[in-house]
Short mmCIF file of C-alpha atoms in Angstrom, two decimals:
data_model
loop_
_atom_site.label_atom_id
_atom_site.label_comp_id
_atom_site.label_asym_id
_atom_site.label_seq_id
_atom_site.Cartn_x
_atom_site.Cartn_y
_atom_site.Cartn_z
CA UNK A 1 -29.50 33.01 7.04
CA UNK A 2 -32.71 31.02 6.67
CA UNK A 3 -35.59 30.48 9.10
CA UNK A 4 -37.21 27.14 9.89
CA UNK A 5 -40.99 27.02 9.70
CA UNK A 6 -42.76 24.74 12.17
CA UNK A 7 -45.56 22.38 11.03
CA UNK A 8 -48.02 24.46 13.10
CA UNK A 9 -47.01 27.64 11.25
CA UNK A 10 -47.31 25.86 7.90
CA UNK A 11 -50.79 24.60 8.80
CA UNK A 12 -51.92 28.06 9.86
CA UNK A 13 -50.58 29.51 6.61
CA UNK A 14 -52.47 26.83 4.64
CA UNK A 15 -55.67 27.69 6.54
CA UNK A 16 -55.32 31.42 5.83
CA UNK A 17 -54.66 30.74 2.16
CA UNK A 18 -57.69 28.42 1.96
CA UNK A 19 -59.90 31.08 3.56
CA UNK A 20 -58.66 33.73 1.14
CA UNK A 21 -59.17 31.36 -1.78
CA UNK A 22 -62.72 30.62 -0.63
CA UNK A 23 -63.67 34.29 -0.57
CA UNK A 24 -61.97 34.90 -3.92
CA UNK A 25 -63.84 32.04 -5.58
CA UNK A 26 -67.17 33.05 -3.99
CA UNK A 27 -66.89 36.70 -5.02
CA UNK A 28 -66.00 35.66 -8.58
CA UNK A 29 -69.01 33.32 -8.79
CA UNK A 30 -66.85 30.22 -9.17
CA UNK A 31 -69.13 27.49 -7.81
CA UNK A 32 -66.70 24.57 -8.13
CA UNK A 33 -63.83 26.57 -6.60
CA UNK A 34 -66.01 27.78 -3.71
CA UNK A 35 -67.20 24.27 -2.87
CA UNK A 36 -63.63 22.92 -2.99
CA UNK A 37 -62.42 25.70 -0.67
CA UNK A 38 -65.23 25.04 1.83
CA UNK A 39 -64.44 21.30 1.84
CA UNK A 40 -60.78 22.13 2.46
CA UNK A 41 -61.71 24.34 5.43
CA UNK A 42 -63.85 21.51 6.80
CA UNK A 43 -60.82 19.21 6.59
CA UNK A 44 -58.71 21.65 8.61
CA UNK A 45 -61.43 21.95 11.28
CA UNK A 46 -61.86 18.19 11.61
CA UNK A 47 -58.10 17.80 12.05
CA UNK A 48 -58.04 20.39 14.85
CA UNK A 49 -61.08 19.19 16.85
CA UNK A 50 -59.43 16.06 18.38
CA UNK A 51 -56.36 18.05 19.49
CA UNK A 52 -55.86 19.61 22.94
CA UNK A 53 -58.59 22.16 23.63
CA UNK A 54 -56.35 25.09 24.47
CA UNK A 55 -57.36 28.72 23.71
CA UNK A 56 -55.32 28.85 20.49
CA UNK A 57 -56.86 25.63 19.19
CA UNK A 58 -60.35 26.89 20.06
CA UNK A 59 -59.69 30.19 18.29
CA UNK A 60 -58.37 28.47 15.16
CA UNK A 61 -61.43 26.23 14.84
CA UNK A 62 -63.85 29.10 15.42
CA UNK A 63 -62.02 31.18 12.79
CA UNK A 64 -62.52 28.35 10.28
CA UNK A 65 -66.19 27.94 11.20
CA UNK A 66 -66.88 31.68 10.95
CA UNK A 67 -65.09 31.85 7.60
CA UNK A 68 -67.23 29.03 6.17
CA UNK A 69 -70.32 30.93 7.29
CA UNK A 70 -69.10 34.17 5.72
CA UNK A 71 -68.24 32.41 2.45
CA UNK A 72 -71.80 31.00 2.48
CA UNK A 73 -73.18 34.53 2.84
CA UNK A 74 -71.15 35.73 -0.14
CA UNK A 75 -72.40 32.68 -2.06
CA UNK A 76 -75.97 33.68 -1.19
CA UNK A 77 -75.37 37.17 -2.59
CA UNK A 78 -74.03 35.54 -5.77
CA UNK A 79 -77.11 33.23 -5.89
CA UNK A 80 -74.89 30.12 -5.70
CA UNK A 81 -77.36 27.98 -3.78
CA UNK A 82 -75.31 24.79 -4.17
CA UNK A 83 -72.34 26.44 -2.44
CA UNK A 84 -74.71 27.65 0.29
CA UNK A 85 -76.06 24.12 0.71
CA UNK A 86 -72.58 22.61 0.94
CA UNK A 87 -71.54 25.21 3.54
CA UNK A 88 -74.55 24.43 5.73
CA UNK A 89 -73.90 20.69 5.54
CA UNK A 90 -70.18 21.15 6.28
CA UNK A 91 -70.92 23.28 9.36
CA UNK A 92 -73.35 20.61 10.57
CA UNK A 93 -70.67 17.94 10.13
CA UNK A 94 -68.22 20.06 12.14
CA UNK A 95 -70.79 20.60 14.89
CA UNK A 96 -71.54 16.89 15.19
CA UNK A 97 -67.85 15.98 15.25
CA UNK A 98 -67.21 18.60 17.94
CA UNK A 99 -70.16 17.30 19.98
CA UNK A 100 -68.83 13.76 19.71
CA UNK A 101 -65.45 14.97 20.98
CA UNK A 102 -67.13 16.86 23.87
CA UNK A 103 -66.10 20.20 22.35
CA UNK A 104 -69.46 21.78 23.17
CA UNK A 105 -68.51 25.43 22.59
CA UNK A 106 -67.34 24.58 19.06
CA UNK A 107 -70.49 22.51 18.44
CA UNK A 108 -72.66 25.42 19.57
CA UNK A 109 -70.74 27.93 17.44
CA UNK A 110 -71.03 25.85 14.28
CA UNK A 111 -74.73 25.10 14.89
CA UNK A 112 -75.49 28.77 15.58
CA UNK A 113 -73.99 29.73 12.23
CA UNK A 114 -76.06 27.05 10.47
CA UNK A 115 -79.16 28.45 12.17
CA UNK A 116 -78.40 32.04 11.21
CA UNK A 117 -77.64 30.97 7.63
CA UNK A 118 -80.94 29.07 7.41
CA UNK A 119 -82.80 32.21 8.48
CA UNK A 120 -80.80 34.37 6.06
CA UNK A 121 -81.36 32.01 3.14
CA UNK A 122 -85.09 31.82 3.90
CA UNK A 123 -85.26 35.62 4.20
CA UNK A 124 -83.71 35.93 0.72
CA UNK A 125 -86.16 33.36 -0.67
CA UNK A 126 -83.38 30.87 -1.46
CA UNK A 127 -85.51 27.77 -0.92
CA UNK A 128 -82.91 25.17 -1.92
CA UNK A 129 -80.25 26.62 0.38
CA UNK A 130 -82.71 27.19 3.24
CA UNK A 131 -84.04 23.63 3.04
CA UNK A 132 -80.49 22.26 3.03
CA UNK A 133 -79.58 24.33 6.11
CA UNK A 134 -82.77 23.17 7.85
CA UNK A 135 -81.82 19.58 7.00
CA UNK A 136 -78.40 20.19 8.57
CA UNK A 137 -80.11 21.49 11.73
CA UNK A 138 -82.32 18.40 11.80
CA UNK A 139 -79.39 16.04 11.22
CA UNK A 140 -77.56 17.73 14.09
CA UNK A 141 -80.64 17.55 16.33
CA UNK A 142 -80.97 13.82 15.72
CA UNK A 143 -77.25 13.30 16.25
CA UNK A 144 -77.30 15.22 19.53
CA UNK A 145 -80.26 13.09 20.62
CA UNK A 146 -78.24 9.92 20.10
CA UNK A 147 -75.49 11.53 22.22
CA UNK A 148 -78.09 12.68 24.79
CA UNK A 149 -76.77 16.27 24.71
CA UNK A 150 -79.90 18.18 25.76
CA UNK A 151 -78.50 21.72 25.49
CA UNK A 152 -77.56 21.17 21.86
CA UNK A 153 -80.87 19.42 21.06
CA UNK A 154 -82.71 22.43 22.49
CA UNK A 155 -80.66 24.84 20.38
CA UNK A 156 -81.31 22.86 17.18
CA UNK A 157 -85.06 22.81 17.95
CA UNK A 158 -85.05 26.56 18.64
CA UNK A 159 -83.46 27.33 15.26
CA UNK A 160 -85.88 25.01 13.46
CA UNK A 161 -88.74 26.85 15.19
CA UNK A 162 -87.42 30.20 13.96
CA UNK A 163 -86.90 28.96 10.40
CA UNK A 164 -90.40 27.44 10.36
CA UNK A 165 -92.04 30.61 11.68
CA UNK A 166 -90.21 32.79 9.14
CA UNK A 167 -91.19 30.42 6.35
CA UNK A 168 -94.84 30.43 7.42
CA UNK A 169 -94.79 34.23 7.61
CA UNK A 170 -93.27 34.56 4.11
CA UNK A 171 -95.34 31.68 2.63
CA UNK A 172 -92.18 29.72 1.80
CA UNK A 173 -94.07 26.45 2.06
CA UNK A 174 -91.30 24.15 0.80
CA UNK A 175 -88.86 25.45 3.41
CA UNK A 176 -91.53 25.54 6.12
CA UNK A 177 -92.70 21.98 5.51
CA UNK A 178 -89.09 20.76 5.48
CA UNK A 179 -88.13 22.57 8.70
CA UNK A 180 -91.28 21.34 10.47
CA UNK A 181 -90.51 17.78 9.36
CA UNK A 182 -86.93 17.96 10.64
CA UNK A 183 -88.16 19.34 13.97
CA UNK A 184 -90.55 16.41 14.26
CA UNK A 185 -87.75 13.96 13.44
CA UNK A 186 -85.59 15.51 16.17
CA UNK A 187 -88.44 14.99 18.63
CA UNK A 188 -88.82 11.37 17.53
CA UNK A 189 -85.06 10.82 17.95
CA UNK A 190 -85.29 12.23 21.49
CA UNK A 191 -88.27 9.99 22.23
CA UNK A 192 -86.29 6.93 21.07
CA UNK A 193 -83.61 7.87 23.62
CA UNK A 194 -86.26 8.51 26.31
CA UNK A 195 -85.14 12.16 26.69
CA UNK A 196 -88.43 13.48 28.04
CA UNK A 197 -87.56 17.17 28.25
CA UNK A 198 -86.40 17.40 24.62
CA UNK A 199 -89.36 15.33 23.41
CA UNK A 200 -91.83 17.54 25.25
CA UNK A 201 -90.03 20.62 23.97
CA UNK A 202 -90.46 19.42 20.37
CA UNK A 203 -94.17 18.76 20.86
CA UNK A 204 -94.75 22.17 22.45
CA UNK A 205 -92.91 23.94 19.63
CA UNK A 206 -94.89 21.98 17.04
CA UNK A 207 -98.15 23.08 18.65
CA UNK A 208 -97.04 26.71 18.45
CA UNK A 209 -96.10 26.26 14.80
CA UNK A 210 -99.46 24.67 14.07
CA UNK A 211 -101.26 27.61 15.64
CA UNK A 212 -99.10 30.05 13.65
CA UNK A 213 -99.78 28.19 10.40
CA UNK A 214 -103.54 28.20 11.02
CA UNK A 215 -103.48 31.93 11.83
CA UNK A 216 -101.75 32.53 8.48
CA UNK A 217 -104.31 30.26 6.79
CA UNK A 218 -101.43 28.12 5.59
CA UNK A 219 -102.90 24.68 5.16
CA UNK A 220 -99.78 22.90 3.78
CA UNK A 221 -97.68 23.89 6.81
CA UNK A 222 -100.57 23.12 9.18
CA UNK A 223 -100.80 19.62 7.72
CA UNK A 224 -97.02 19.23 8.06
CA UNK A 225 -97.29 20.05 11.78
CA UNK A 226 -100.15 17.58 12.22
CA UNK A 227 -98.14 14.83 10.51
CA UNK A 228 -95.09 15.60 12.68
CA UNK A 229 -97.19 15.49 15.85
CA UNK A 230 -98.80 12.21 14.78
CA UNK A 231 -95.39 10.62 14.12
CA UNK A 232 -94.11 11.91 17.43
CA UNK A 233 -97.22 10.62 19.21
CA UNK A 234 -96.73 7.17 17.71
CA UNK A 235 -93.13 7.02 18.97
CA UNK A 236 -94.05 8.44 22.39
CA UNK A 237 -96.87 5.91 22.88
CA UNK A 238 -94.42 3.07 22.22
CA UNK A 239 -92.01 4.54 24.78
CA UNK A 240 -94.71 4.87 27.41
CA UNK A 241 -94.32 8.65 27.93
CA UNK A 242 -97.92 9.16 29.00
CA UNK A 243 -97.64 12.83 29.97
CA UNK A 244 -96.18 13.78 26.61
CA UNK A 245 -98.82 11.76 24.79
CA UNK A 246 -101.45 13.85 26.59
CA UNK A 247 -99.66 17.03 25.45
CA UNK A 248 -99.59 15.81 21.83
CA UNK A 249 -103.28 14.89 21.89
CA UNK A 250 -104.04 18.32 23.40
CA UNK A 251 -101.97 20.04 20.68
CA UNK A 252 -103.75 18.18 17.89
CA UNK A 253 -107.16 19.04 19.36
CA UNK A 254 -106.25 22.74 19.66
CA UNK A 255 -105.03 22.81 16.05
CA UNK A 256 -108.16 20.97 14.91
CA UNK A 257 -110.44 23.50 16.62
CA UNK A 258 -108.53 26.48 15.21
CA UNK A 259 -108.56 24.94 11.73
CA UNK A 260 -112.32 24.39 12.05
CA UNK A 261 -112.80 28.08 12.92
CA UNK A 262 -110.74 29.10 9.88
CA UNK A 263 -112.66 26.79 7.57
CA UNK A 264 -109.55 24.72 6.79
CA UNK A 265 -111.40 21.47 6.17
CA UNK A 266 -108.38 19.46 4.99
CA UNK A 267 -106.32 20.34 8.07
CA UNK A 268 -109.30 19.75 10.35
CA UNK A 269 -109.82 16.28 8.89
CA UNK A 270 -106.08 15.51 9.13
CA UNK A 271 -105.98 16.52 12.81
CA UNK A 272 -109.05 14.41 13.58
CA UNK A 273 -107.51 11.39 11.85
CA UNK A 274 -104.24 11.92 13.73
CA UNK A 275 -106.08 12.09 17.04
CA UNK A 276 -107.86 8.84 16.27
CA UNK A 277 -104.55 7.15 15.45
CA UNK A 278 -103.06 8.24 18.79
CA UNK A 279 -105.15 6.40 21.33
CA UNK A 280 -104.92 8.09 24.75
CA UNK A 281 -107.93 6.32 26.21
CA UNK A 282 -107.32 5.02 29.71
CA UNK A 283 -104.01 6.78 30.17
CA UNK A 284 -105.23 9.28 32.73
CA UNK A 285 -108.60 10.17 34.19
CA UNK A 286 -110.22 13.55 33.41
CA UNK A 287 -108.93 15.28 36.56
CA UNK A 288 -105.36 14.08 35.95
CA UNK A 289 -105.59 15.20 32.33
CA UNK A 290 -106.54 18.73 33.39
CA UNK A 291 -103.68 18.84 35.88
CA UNK A 292 -101.20 17.64 33.27
CA UNK A 293 -102.48 20.22 30.78
CA UNK A 294 -101.87 22.99 33.36
CA UNK A 295 -98.30 21.75 33.90
CA UNK A 296 -97.73 21.51 30.16
CA UNK A 297 -99.00 25.05 29.56
CA UNK A 298 -96.51 26.38 32.13
CA UNK A 299 -93.73 24.48 30.38
CA UNK A 300 -95.04 25.78 27.04
CA UNK A 301 -94.56 29.40 28.17
CA UNK A 302 -91.05 28.61 29.43
CA UNK A 303 -89.97 26.95 26.19
CA UNK A 304 -91.24 29.76 23.95
CA UNK A 305 -89.50 32.41 26.09
CA UNK A 306 -86.27 30.40 25.89
CA UNK A 307 -86.59 30.02 22.11
#
């Protein structure tokens, strides 16, 4: 006597087989096979996301997302940076699709794995993979900004902060410069959507990164922060966010003074030029500026604790 197999059971069997295949290919160092398996797992996840968000559906998608992350970790051990890069991009695609379908818990899960992978890749000195994961975080951050999903924007910015700090600490300048740039782009995307909290958050984080880069005497990363702040300031000034423009000008001045103390002439000059390009004259009087700076510093402490 035979047994009928439902389409759901067949799909679940296909998913399990694809996961097993992914691990097998990764452990054997088969780059092409690993990438194909990861793409297949992405396809399964994207099929499941629009379906009813019941507990079983949620569990299935999370299992796929976790498996992609674990396959990426095996790929990192095998030094298959291309497979790592593909995994980070795929997880970002899944997160954005989930966000677009209002599946926030799935979006957060996928993004969190991208963030942890970016940190792991950077820690192992896998620059290509780390930069790709940072790009995925930035792409997600910009996408969330367009959707005006502030919780997810904040999470993307927090991971980019952590990747940038780790890169500065380990002198991984390529990864650090990339992560800082993607953080700045996320801030600009938030500014375009007039999301003040996320824009201010990006500027505060950039100031902290600039200070960290100066303390480590890392001029390339310091200049990357200055450029990101200048770009953000340009966008903010067009959007009329006066308070945030004051914060950005303050950040650039603090970085300039620290760079001057450290004898970092190039960074000092870059910060001065950036300040001159962001004209804050006439925005607020001196007393209002001081009051705004006090408010910003309180927000600064809150953001860094949250991150």
